[in-house]
mmCIF file of C-alpha atoms in Angstrom:
data_model
loop_
_atom_site.group_PDB
_atom_site.id
_atom_site.type_symbol
_atom_site.label_atom_id
_atom_site.label_comp_id
_atom_site.label_asym_id
_atom_site.label_seq_id
_atom_site.Cartn_x
_atom_site.Cartn_y
_atom_site.Cartn_z
ATOM 1 C CA MET A 137 17.995 8.076 -44.233
ATOM 2 C CA GLN A 138 19.776 6.630 -41.211
ATOM 3 C CA ASN A 139 16.312 6.948 -39.698
ATOM 4 C CA ALA A 140 15.341 4.011 -41.887
ATOM 5 C CA LEU A 141 17.574 1.812 -39.734
ATOM 6 C CA ILE A 142 16.397 3.294 -36.458
ATOM 7 C CA HIS A 143 12.824 2.826 -37.620
ATOM 8 C CA HIS A 144 13.602 -0.794 -38.526
ATOM 9 C CA ILE A 145 15.277 -1.450 -35.189
ATOM 10 C CA GLN A 146 12.222 -0.076 -33.378
ATOM 11 C CA LYS A 147 10.043 -2.681 -35.038
ATOM 12 C CA PHE A 148 11.837 -5.260 -32.911
ATOM 13 C CA ILE A 149 13.041 -3.532 -29.759
ATOM 14 C CA ASN A 150 12.413 -0.362 -27.775
ATOM 15 C CA LEU A 151 15.104 2.282 -27.845
ATOM 16 C CA GLU A 152 15.638 4.988 -25.234
ATOM 17 C CA LEU A 153 15.955 8.542 -26.530
ATOM 18 C CA SER A 154 19.615 8.563 -25.519
ATOM 19 C CA GLU A 155 20.150 5.379 -27.513
ATOM 20 C CA ILE A 156 18.523 6.930 -30.564
ATOM 21 C CA ASP A 157 20.840 9.937 -30.172
ATOM 22 C CA LEU A 158 23.842 7.637 -29.959
ATOM 23 C CA LEU A 159 22.756 5.681 -33.026
ATOM 24 C CA GLU A 160 22.163 8.881 -34.993
ATOM 25 C CA SER A 161 25.669 10.050 -34.145
ATOM 26 C CA CYS A 162 27.235 6.779 -35.395
ATOM 27 C CA LEU A 163 25.203 5.922 -38.455
ATOM 28 C CA ALA A 164 26.166 7.541 -41.704
ATOM 29 C CA ILE A 165 24.720 7.000 -45.131
ATOM 30 C CA SER A 166 27.097 5.838 -47.829
ATOM 31 C CA ARG A 167 26.114 6.033 -51.444
ATOM 32 C CA ILE A 168 27.123 3.124 -53.647
ATOM 33 C CA LYS A 169 26.725 3.694 -57.348
ATOM 34 C CA LYS A 170 25.084 1.050 -59.492
ATOM 35 C CA LYS A 171 27.611 -1.677 -60.377
ATOM 36 C CA ASP A 172 30.117 -0.503 -57.751
ATOM 37 C CA HIS A 173 31.326 -3.075 -55.261
ATOM 38 C CA ALA A 174 31.204 -2.992 -51.475
ATOM 39 C CA LEU A 175 33.221 -6.210 -51.294
ATOM 40 C CA GLN A 176 35.367 -8.220 -53.689
ATOM 41 C CA GLU A 177 36.261 -11.896 -53.458
ATOM 42 C CA GLY A 178 39.449 -12.347 -51.425
ATOM 43 C CA GLN A 179 38.910 -9.270 -49.273
ATOM 44 C CA ILE A 180 38.103 -9.599 -45.597
ATOM 45 C CA CYS A 181 34.566 -8.431 -44.909
ATOM 46 C CA ASN A 182 34.560 -6.207 -41.831
ATOM 47 C CA THR A 183 31.318 -4.426 -42.542
ATOM 48 C CA MET A 184 27.603 -5.091 -42.380
ATOM 49 C CA TYR A 185 25.456 -3.157 -44.835
ATOM 50 C CA PHE A 186 21.926 -2.042 -44.067
ATOM 51 C CA ILE A 187 20.150 -1.094 -47.279
ATOM 52 C CA ALA A 188 18.229 2.138 -46.727
ATOM 53 C CA LYS A 189 17.470 2.606 -50.410
ATOM 54 C CA GLY A 190 18.256 0.628 -53.526
ATOM 55 C CA CYS A 191 19.288 -2.932 -54.147
ATOM 56 C CA MET A 192 22.450 -4.921 -53.526
ATOM 57 C CA ARG A 193 23.407 -8.432 -54.460
ATOM 58 C CA GLN A 194 25.862 -11.082 -53.323
ATOM 59 C CA TYR A 195 27.394 -13.005 -56.214
ATOM 60 C CA ILE A 196 30.242 -15.291 -57.158
ATOM 61 C CA ILE A 197 32.141 -15.927 -60.355
ATOM 62 C CA ASN A 198 31.575 -19.552 -61.261
ATOM 63 C CA SER A 199 34.005 -21.944 -62.930
ATOM 64 C CA LYS A 200 32.788 -20.822 -66.347
ATOM 65 C CA GLY A 201 33.647 -17.222 -65.533
ATOM 66 C CA ALA A 202 29.997 -16.236 -65.268
ATOM 67 C CA GLU A 203 28.441 -14.220 -62.457
ATOM 68 C CA GLN A 204 26.115 -16.230 -60.284
ATOM 69 C CA THR A 205 23.814 -14.216 -58.008
ATOM 70 C CA LEU A 206 23.270 -15.949 -54.685
ATOM 71 C CA GLN A 207 21.286 -13.325 -52.801
ATOM 72 C CA PHE A 208 19.554 -9.986 -53.309
ATOM 73 C CA GLY A 209 18.959 -7.379 -50.664
ATOM 74 C CA ILE A 210 16.545 -4.466 -50.876
ATOM 75 C CA GLU A 211 15.291 -1.800 -48.467
ATOM 76 C CA ASN A 212 15.453 -2.868 -44.795
ATOM 77 C CA TRP A 213 17.716 -5.839 -45.445
ATOM 78 C CA TRP A 214 21.194 -6.449 -44.133
ATOM 79 C CA ILE A 215 23.795 -7.870 -46.461
ATOM 80 C CA THR A 216 27.289 -9.079 -45.629
ATOM 81 C CA ASP A 217 29.509 -12.148 -45.733
ATOM 82 C CA TYR A 218 28.965 -13.490 -42.241
ATOM 83 C CA LEU A 219 31.720 -16.121 -42.328
ATOM 84 C CA SER A 220 34.344 -13.631 -43.435
ATOM 85 C CA TYR A 221 32.979 -11.106 -40.938
ATOM 86 C CA HIS A 222 33.133 -13.485 -37.978
ATOM 87 C CA ASN A 223 36.195 -15.555 -38.858
ATOM 88 C CA HIS A 224 38.256 -12.733 -40.379
ATOM 89 C CA THR A 225 38.890 -14.878 -43.439
ATOM 90 C CA PRO A 226 38.980 -13.807 -47.097
ATOM 91 C CA SER A 227 35.542 -13.599 -48.599
ATOM 92 C CA SER A 228 34.279 -15.995 -51.246
ATOM 93 C CA PHE A 229 31.791 -13.420 -52.486
ATOM 94 C CA TYR A 230 31.246 -10.108 -54.195
ATOM 95 C CA LEU A 231 28.808 -7.536 -52.851
ATOM 96 C CA GLN A 232 27.640 -5.121 -55.510
ATOM 97 C CA ALA A 233 25.012 -2.404 -55.926
ATOM 98 C CA VAL A 234 22.376 -3.449 -58.450
ATOM 99 C CA GLU A 235 20.889 0.073 -58.333
ATOM 100 C CA ASN A 236 22.270 3.350 -57.051
ATOM 101 C CA SER A 237 21.955 2.551 -53.380
ATOM 102 C CA GLU A 238 22.078 4.242 -49.999
ATOM 103 C CA VAL A 239 23.439 2.001 -47.293
ATOM 104 C CA ILE A 240 24.453 2.279 -43.680
ATOM 105 C CA ALA A 241 27.827 0.585 -43.582
ATOM 106 C CA LEU A 242 28.548 -0.555 -40.036
ATOM 107 C CA ASP A 243 32.159 -1.442 -39.431
ATOM 108 C CA LYS A 244 32.793 -4.226 -36.959
ATOM 109 C CA THR A 245 34.541 -1.954 -34.467
ATOM 110 C CA VAL A 246 31.677 0.563 -34.529
ATOM 111 C CA LEU A 247 29.068 -2.173 -34.330
ATOM 112 C CA GLU A 248 30.817 -3.901 -31.434
ATOM 113 C CA SER A 249 30.932 -0.581 -29.539
ATOM 114 C CA LEU A 250 27.259 0.016 -30.247
ATOM 115 C CA LEU A 251 26.404 -3.477 -29.010
ATOM 116 C CA ILE A 252 28.189 -2.721 -25.756
ATOM 117 C CA GLU A 253 26.515 0.669 -25.370
ATOM 118 C CA ILE A 254 23.083 -0.624 -26.391
ATOM 119 C CA PRO A 255 23.002 -4.319 -25.433
ATOM 120 C CA ASN A 256 19.396 -4.545 -26.560
ATOM 121 C CA LEU A 257 20.667 -4.281 -30.140
ATOM 122 C CA GLU A 258 21.835 -7.872 -29.738
ATOM 123 C CA ARG A 259 18.163 -8.835 -29.650
ATOM 124 C CA TYR A 260 17.450 -6.876 -32.832
ATOM 125 C CA PHE A 261 20.291 -8.544 -34.715
ATOM 126 C CA ARG A 262 19.436 -11.975 -33.297
ATOM 127 C CA ILE A 263 15.851 -11.754 -34.516
ATOM 128 C CA VAL A 264 16.588 -10.324 -37.980
ATOM 129 C CA THR A 265 19.330 -12.903 -38.530
ATOM 130 C CA GLN A 266 17.081 -15.775 -37.454
ATOM 131 C CA LYS A 267 14.372 -14.541 -39.825
ATOM 132 C CA SER A 268 16.913 -14.244 -42.649
ATOM 133 C CA PHE A 269 18.106 -17.754 -41.861
ATOM 134 C CA GLY A 270 14.508 -18.949 -42.092
ATOM 135 C CA ALA A 271 14.156 -17.287 -45.493
ATOM 136 C CA MET A 272 17.365 -18.996 -46.603
ATOM 137 C CA GLN A 273 15.974 -22.375 -45.471
ATOM 138 C CA MET A 274 12.988 -21.749 -47.752
ATOM 139 C CA ARG A 275 15.325 -20.695 -50.571
ATOM 140 C CA ILE A 276 17.169 -24.005 -50.321
ATOM 141 C CA LYS A 277 13.860 -25.843 -50.286
ATOM 142 C CA PHE A 278 12.807 -24.075 -53.491
ATOM 143 C CA LEU A 279 16.161 -24.800 -55.134
ATOM 144 C CA PHE A 280 15.656 -28.479 -54.376
ATOM 145 C CA THR A 281 12.008 -28.864 -55.188
ATOM 146 C CA MET A 282 10.998 -26.447 -57.929
ATOM 147 C CA SER A 283 12.091 -26.218 -61.523
ATOM 148 C CA ALA A 284 13.635 -22.899 -62.533
ATOM 149 C CA GLU A 285 10.378 -21.995 -64.267
ATOM 150 C CA GLU A 286 8.401 -22.745 -61.101
ATOM 151 C CA ARG A 287 10.845 -20.647 -59.083
ATOM 152 C CA TYR A 288 10.396 -17.789 -61.537
ATOM 153 C CA HIS A 289 6.610 -17.905 -61.262
ATOM 154 C CA HIS A 290 6.770 -18.218 -57.484
ATOM 155 C CA PHE A 291 9.161 -15.293 -57.276
ATOM 156 C CA ASN A 292 7.103 -13.197 -59.675
ATOM 157 C CA ASP A 293 3.933 -13.934 -57.713
ATOM 158 C CA HIS A 294 5.499 -12.976 -54.404
ATOM 159 C CA PHE A 295 7.761 -10.112 -55.455
ATOM 160 C CA PRO A 296 6.319 -8.681 -58.700
ATOM 161 C CA GLU A 297 7.823 -5.217 -58.154
ATOM 162 C CA PHE A 298 11.224 -6.664 -57.435
ATOM 163 C CA VAL A 299 11.240 -8.652 -60.680
ATOM 164 C CA GLN A 300 10.907 -5.331 -62.538
ATOM 165 C CA ARG A 301 13.867 -3.833 -60.691
ATOM 166 C CA VAL A 302 16.682 -6.249 -61.472
ATOM 167 C CA PRO A 303 18.306 -7.242 -64.761
ATOM 168 C CA GLN A 304 16.891 -10.508 -65.993
ATOM 169 C CA TYR A 305 20.302 -12.205 -66.248
ATOM 170 C CA MET A 306 20.852 -11.629 -62.521
ATOM 171 C CA LEU A 307 17.437 -12.990 -61.677
ATOM 172 C CA ALA A 308 17.978 -15.993 -63.963
ATOM 173 C CA SER A 309 21.207 -16.905 -62.184
ATOM 174 C CA TYR A 310 19.578 -16.350 -58.767
ATOM 175 C CA LEU A 311 16.816 -18.773 -59.770
ATOM 176 C CA ASP A 312 19.424 -21.180 -61.174
ATOM 177 C CA PHE A 313 18.139 -21.254 -64.709
ATOM 178 C CA ARG A 314 21.395 -22.935 -65.845
ATOM 179 C CA LEU A 315 19.793 -26.235 -64.983
ATOM 180 C CA ASN A 316 16.859 -25.879 -67.284
ATOM 181 C CA LEU A 317 17.840 -23.655 -70.159
ATOM 182 C CA MET B 144 24.465 -33.248 -20.778
ATOM 183 C CA GLN B 145 22.783 -29.849 -20.437
ATOM 184 C CA ASN B 146 26.298 -28.773 -19.537
ATOM 185 C CA ALA B 147 27.117 -29.192 -23.204
ATOM 186 C CA LEU B 148 24.928 -26.186 -23.928
ATOM 187 C CA ILE B 149 26.258 -24.130 -21.036
ATOM 188 C CA HIS B 150 29.771 -24.968 -22.174
ATOM 189 C CA HIS B 151 28.883 -23.912 -25.707
ATOM 190 C CA ILE B 152 27.321 -20.647 -24.527
ATOM 191 C CA GLN B 153 30.469 -19.854 -22.542
ATOM 192 C CA LYS B 154 32.536 -20.024 -25.712
ATOM 193 C CA PHE B 155 30.759 -16.836 -26.791
ATOM 194 C CA ILE B 156 29.715 -14.963 -23.659
ATOM 195 C CA ASN B 157 30.482 -14.879 -19.952
ATOM 196 C CA LEU B 158 27.855 -16.229 -17.597
ATOM 197 C CA GLU B 159 27.471 -15.331 -13.931
ATOM 198 C CA LEU B 160 27.185 -18.232 -11.513
ATOM 199 C CA SER B 161 23.569 -17.285 -10.834
ATOM 200 C CA GLU B 162 22.899 -17.380 -14.567
ATOM 201 C CA ILE B 163 24.437 -20.847 -14.840
ATOM 202 C CA ASP B 164 22.200 -21.969 -11.967
ATOM 203 C CA LEU B 165 19.162 -20.554 -13.712
ATOM 204 C CA LEU B 166 20.082 -22.240 -16.984
ATOM 205 C CA GLU B 167 20.678 -25.556 -15.255
ATOM 206 C CA SER B 168 17.227 -25.350 -13.688
ATOM 207 C CA CYS B 169 15.548 -24.733 -17.066
ATOM 208 C CA LEU B 170 17.431 -26.972 -19.433
ATOM 209 C CA ALA B 171 16.357 -30.577 -19.655
ATOM 210 C CA ILE B 172 17.665 -33.288 -21.907
ATOM 211 C CA SER B 173 15.174 -34.972 -24.184
ATOM 212 C CA ARG B 174 16.016 -38.202 -25.894
ATOM 213 C CA ILE B 175 14.866 -38.605 -29.448
ATOM 214 C CA LYS B 176 15.126 -42.095 -30.855
ATOM 215 C CA LYS B 177 16.624 -42.660 -34.266
ATOM 216 C CA LYS B 178 14.010 -41.975 -36.973
ATOM 217 C CA ASP B 179 11.633 -40.248 -34.533
ATOM 218 C CA HIS B 180 10.468 -36.765 -35.438
ATOM 219 C CA ALA B 181 10.739 -33.551 -33.460
ATOM 220 C CA LEU B 182 8.659 -31.718 -36.063
ATOM 221 C CA GLN B 183 6.386 -32.716 -38.930
ATOM 222 C CA GLU B 184 5.411 -30.638 -41.947
ATOM 223 C CA GLY B 185 2.306 -28.592 -41.187
ATOM 224 C CA GLN B 186 3.003 -28.308 -37.455
ATOM 225 C CA ILE B 187 3.935 -24.984 -35.914
ATOM 226 C CA CYS B 188 7.513 -25.055 -34.695
ATOM 227 C CA ASN B 189 7.697 -23.529 -31.229
ATOM 228 C CA THR B 190 10.947 -25.125 -30.187
ATOM 229 C CA MET B 191 14.651 -24.718 -30.817
ATOM 230 C CA TYR B 192 16.729 -27.873 -30.480
ATOM 231 C CA PHE B 193 20.325 -27.860 -29.273
ATOM 232 C CA ILE B 194 21.987 -31.145 -30.137
ATOM 233 C CA ALA B 195 24.001 -32.347 -27.158
ATOM 234 C CA LYS B 196 24.625 -35.784 -28.640
ATOM 235 C CA GLY B 197 23.670 -37.428 -31.886
ATOM 236 C CA CYS B 198 22.538 -36.155 -35.221
ATOM 237 C CA MET B 199 19.359 -34.538 -36.502
ATOM 238 C CA ARG B 200 18.284 -33.531 -39.962
ATOM 239 C CA GLN B 201 15.825 -31.172 -41.584
ATOM 240 C CA TYR B 202 14.133 -32.646 -44.636
ATOM 241 C CA ILE B 203 11.204 -32.251 -46.988
ATOM 242 C CA ILE B 204 9.172 -34.642 -49.069
ATOM 243 C CA ASN B 205 9.623 -33.593 -52.676
ATOM 244 C CA SER B 206 7.076 -33.776 -55.487
ATOM 245 C CA LYS B 207 8.174 -37.315 -56.304
ATOM 246 C CA GLY B 208 7.427 -38.406 -52.750
ATOM 247 C CA ALA B 209 11.118 -38.770 -51.908
ATOM 248 C CA GLU B 210 12.818 -37.418 -48.811
ATOM 249 C CA GLN B 211 15.184 -34.559 -49.534
ATOM 250 C CA THR B 212 17.618 -33.668 -46.734
ATOM 251 C CA LEU B 213 18.248 -29.931 -46.563
ATOM 252 C CA GLN B 214 20.372 -29.692 -43.438
ATOM 253 C CA PHE B 215 22.145 -31.849 -40.890
ATOM 254 C CA GLY B 216 22.907 -30.905 -37.312
ATOM 255 C CA ILE B 217 25.376 -32.619 -35.010
ATOM 256 C CA GLU B 218 26.789 -31.932 -31.557
ATOM 257 C CA ASN B 219 26.746 -28.228 -30.596
ATOM 258 C CA TRP B 220 24.394 -27.213 -33.404
ATOM 259 C CA TRP B 221 20.954 -25.698 -33.125
ATOM 260 C CA ILE B 222 18.242 -26.917 -35.419
ATOM 261 C CA THR B 223 14.748 -25.521 -35.899
ATOM 262 C CA ASP B 224 12.457 -24.008 -38.515
ATOM 263 C CA TYR B 225 13.112 -20.320 -37.922
ATOM 264 C CA LEU B 226 10.288 -19.005 -40.124
ATOM 265 C CA SER B 227 7.684 -21.163 -38.439
ATOM 266 C CA TYR B 228 9.202 -20.320 -35.056
ATOM 267 C CA HIS B 229 9.109 -16.562 -35.604
ATOM 268 C CA ASN B 230 5.977 -16.199 -37.706
ATOM 269 C CA HIS B 231 3.921 -18.893 -35.967
ATOM 270 C CA THR B 232 3.116 -20.434 -39.348
ATOM 271 C CA PRO B 233 2.902 -24.133 -40.261
ATOM 272 C CA SER B 234 6.299 -25.611 -40.980
ATOM 273 C CA SER B 235 7.404 -26.703 -44.436
ATOM 274 C CA PHE B 236 9.890 -29.128 -42.941
ATOM 275 C CA TYR B 237 10.435 -32.301 -40.970
ATOM 276 C CA LEU B 238 12.986 -32.492 -38.169
ATOM 277 C CA GLN B 239 14.104 -36.033 -37.479
ATOM 278 C CA ALA B 240 16.758 -37.821 -35.452
ATOM 279 C CA VAL B 241 19.278 -39.533 -37.724
ATOM 280 C CA GLU B 242 20.853 -41.258 -34.703
ATOM 281 C CA ASN B 243 19.594 -41.783 -31.171
ATOM 282 C CA SER B 244 20.023 -38.204 -30.018
ATOM 283 C CA GLU B 245 20.072 -36.153 -26.846
ATOM 284 C CA VAL B 246 18.772 -32.656 -27.355
ATOM 285 C CA ILE B 247 17.902 -29.663 -25.248
ATOM 286 C CA ALA B 248 14.499 -28.636 -26.530
ATOM 287 C CA LEU B 249 13.898 -24.998 -25.681
ATOM 288 C CA ASP B 250 10.286 -23.935 -26.025
ATOM 289 C CA LYS B 251 9.698 -20.378 -27.129
ATOM 290 C CA THR B 252 8.087 -19.348 -23.842
ATOM 291 C CA VAL B 253 10.994 -20.744 -21.822
ATOM 292 C CA LEU B 254 13.559 -19.240 -24.167
ATOM 293 C CA GLU B 255 11.886 -15.825 -24.124
ATOM 294 C CA SER B 256 11.912 -15.881 -20.313
ATOM 295 C CA LEU B 257 15.565 -16.872 -20.290
ATOM 296 C CA LEU B 258 16.402 -14.062 -22.712
ATOM 297 C CA ILE B 259 14.746 -11.604 -20.349
ATOM 298 C CA GLU B 260 16.516 -13.026 -17.289
ATOM 299 C CA ILE B 261 19.872 -13.321 -19.051
ATOM 300 C CA PRO B 262 19.914 -10.618 -21.761
ATOM 301 C CA ASN B 263 23.468 -11.559 -22.666
ATOM 302 C CA LEU B 264 22.059 -14.747 -24.187
ATOM 303 C CA GLU B 265 20.830 -12.558 -27.037
ATOM 304 C CA ARG B 266 24.486 -12.088 -27.968
ATOM 305 C CA TYR B 267 25.121 -15.829 -27.915
ATOM 306 C CA PHE B 268 22.169 -16.545 -30.197
ATOM 307 C CA ARG B 269 23.003 -13.593 -32.460
ATOM 308 C CA ILE B 270 26.541 -14.842 -33.030
ATOM 309 C CA VAL B 271 25.709 -18.522 -33.516
ATOM 310 C CA THR B 272 22.887 -17.638 -35.921
ATOM 311 C CA GLN B 273 25.125 -15.307 -37.934
ATOM 312 C CA LYS B 274 27.749 -18.039 -38.171
ATOM 313 C CA SER B 275 25.119 -20.568 -39.244
ATOM 314 C CA PHE B 276 23.884 -18.074 -41.817
ATOM 315 C CA GLY B 277 27.437 -17.750 -43.113
ATOM 316 C CA ALA B 278 27.702 -21.531 -43.414
ATOM 317 C CA MET B 279 24.411 -21.546 -45.323
ATOM 318 C CA GLN B 280 25.775 -18.894 -47.713
ATOM 319 C CA MET B 281 28.674 -21.254 -48.440
ATOM 320 C CA ARG B 282 26.260 -24.162 -48.873
ATOM 321 C CA ILE B 283 24.348 -22.226 -51.519
ATOM 322 C CA LYS B 284 27.629 -21.329 -53.204
ATOM 323 C CA PHE B 285 28.583 -25.013 -53.356
ATOM 324 C CA LEU B 286 25.156 -25.985 -54.683
ATOM 325 C CA PHE B 287 25.597 -23.476 -57.487
ATOM 326 C CA THR B 288 29.225 -24.055 -58.355
ATOM 327 C CA MET B 289 30.158 -27.672 -57.706
ATOM 328 C CA SER B 290 28.945 -30.861 -59.284
ATOM 329 C CA ALA B 291 27.419 -33.367 -56.889
ATOM 330 C CA GLU B 292 30.651 -35.382 -57.097
ATOM 331 C CA GLU B 293 32.709 -32.321 -56.215
ATOM 332 C CA ARG B 294 30.400 -31.597 -53.300
ATOM 333 C CA TYR B 295 30.800 -35.172 -52.095
ATOM 334 C CA HIS B 296 34.597 -34.961 -52.199
ATOM 335 C CA HIS B 297 34.572 -31.538 -50.556
ATOM 336 C CA PHE B 298 32.246 -32.793 -47.850
ATOM 337 C CA ASN B 299 34.257 -35.973 -47.335
ATOM 338 C CA ASP B 300 37.495 -33.969 -47.091
ATOM 339 C CA HIS B 301 36.066 -31.560 -44.521
ATOM 340 C CA PHE B 302 33.824 -33.885 -42.513
ATOM 341 C CA PRO B 303 35.179 -37.427 -42.984
ATOM 342 C CA GLU B 304 33.789 -38.699 -39.676
ATOM 343 C CA PHE B 305 30.389 -37.271 -40.422
ATOM 344 C CA VAL B 306 30.197 -39.056 -43.765
ATOM 345 C CA GLN B 307 30.538 -42.331 -41.866
ATOM 346 C CA ARG B 308 27.676 -41.450 -39.536
ATOM 347 C CA VAL B 309 24.776 -40.847 -41.897
ATOM 348 C CA PRO B 310 23.023 -43.140 -44.353
ATOM 349 C CA GLN B 311 24.310 -42.569 -47.848
ATOM 350 C CA TYR B 312 20.858 -41.848 -49.298
ATOM 351 C CA MET B 313 20.459 -38.930 -46.890
ATOM 352 C CA LEU B 314 23.879 -37.589 -47.775
ATOM 353 C CA ALA B 315 23.178 -38.020 -51.489
ATOM 354 C CA SER B 316 20.003 -35.955 -51.272
ATOM 355 C CA TYR B 317 21.773 -33.331 -49.125
ATOM 356 C CA LEU B 318 24.430 -33.017 -51.808
ATOM 357 C CA ASP B 319 21.722 -32.962 -54.496
ATOM 358 C CA PHE B 320 22.856 -36.007 -56.397
ATOM 359 C CA ARG B 321 19.534 -36.072 -58.265
ATOM 360 C CA LEU B 322 21.098 -33.734 -60.806
ATOM 361 C CA ASN B 323 23.948 -35.985 -61.717
ATOM 362 C CA LEU B 324 22.874 -39.550 -61.201
#
């Protein structure tokens, strides 16, 4: 399953055989059971999670005590709290498995060593982060311009299989249905 | 003024003298007059803009024909449409100067060459993009959890000088005052 990450990396950069060997020796699969947390609010996030199988989400508890899903991640996505990760500050978020998931949890120290050993990985992470940022720009556009119902239809049209995978209350909060229901 | 970018890069990575020379030979300042556009909806975005001086914004025209500001960028920020940039698809956004601005406009072909000549730049862009992504995660949190008034006070507390720089109607749409006014 760590091959899922190596396969993903090779979509963006070339890896030498020795680099693949090194990656294989460092990457381990962790299993996170459905509803278990990889990160709780207030903890410092020192880990980036590559989702090899399953589904994770980033959420907050809002002022009414309700869970508010901000982001989902499925196969081939990275999920983390980047501000906490970079600034070493307590996280504002929860990271939780929506399904039984298999992730590659890369601790900062391991990742920093890998980036020194395989500098080309910087390119991989630069590109996937820029693409994720682009997706987030579209997400903000949709939050501003579509009604919750329009967001639901748009989401269902583009990700019909995903809509079947997640509990509807999580999807409703992700699409910000509080405004319209 | 291109030194502003080199100075910013050196906060994150070390540059050799030869690399600084190369950067200086490639980086040119463009002036964008207040209200002029660097990108219009429907165009393909092939350029990343580093703001050396001034203020830019990313906005959309919503279904009511009103401008909706999604993001501001000031000194030492990059601004672009990452999806259009990476996927070579028409942009959904406008990029406009809010003030008379001085930017370093890096075309994709130039940037790709620079990344090959100075691979360490990948690290710089990886880190600044991850930090921007983290800031965007917080922005989405605030959109979901604060009222527009709370967002205004939070923004004013954290960026009091910035609040003085931009027209209030742009700030109001950035903070999504449509919901509360």
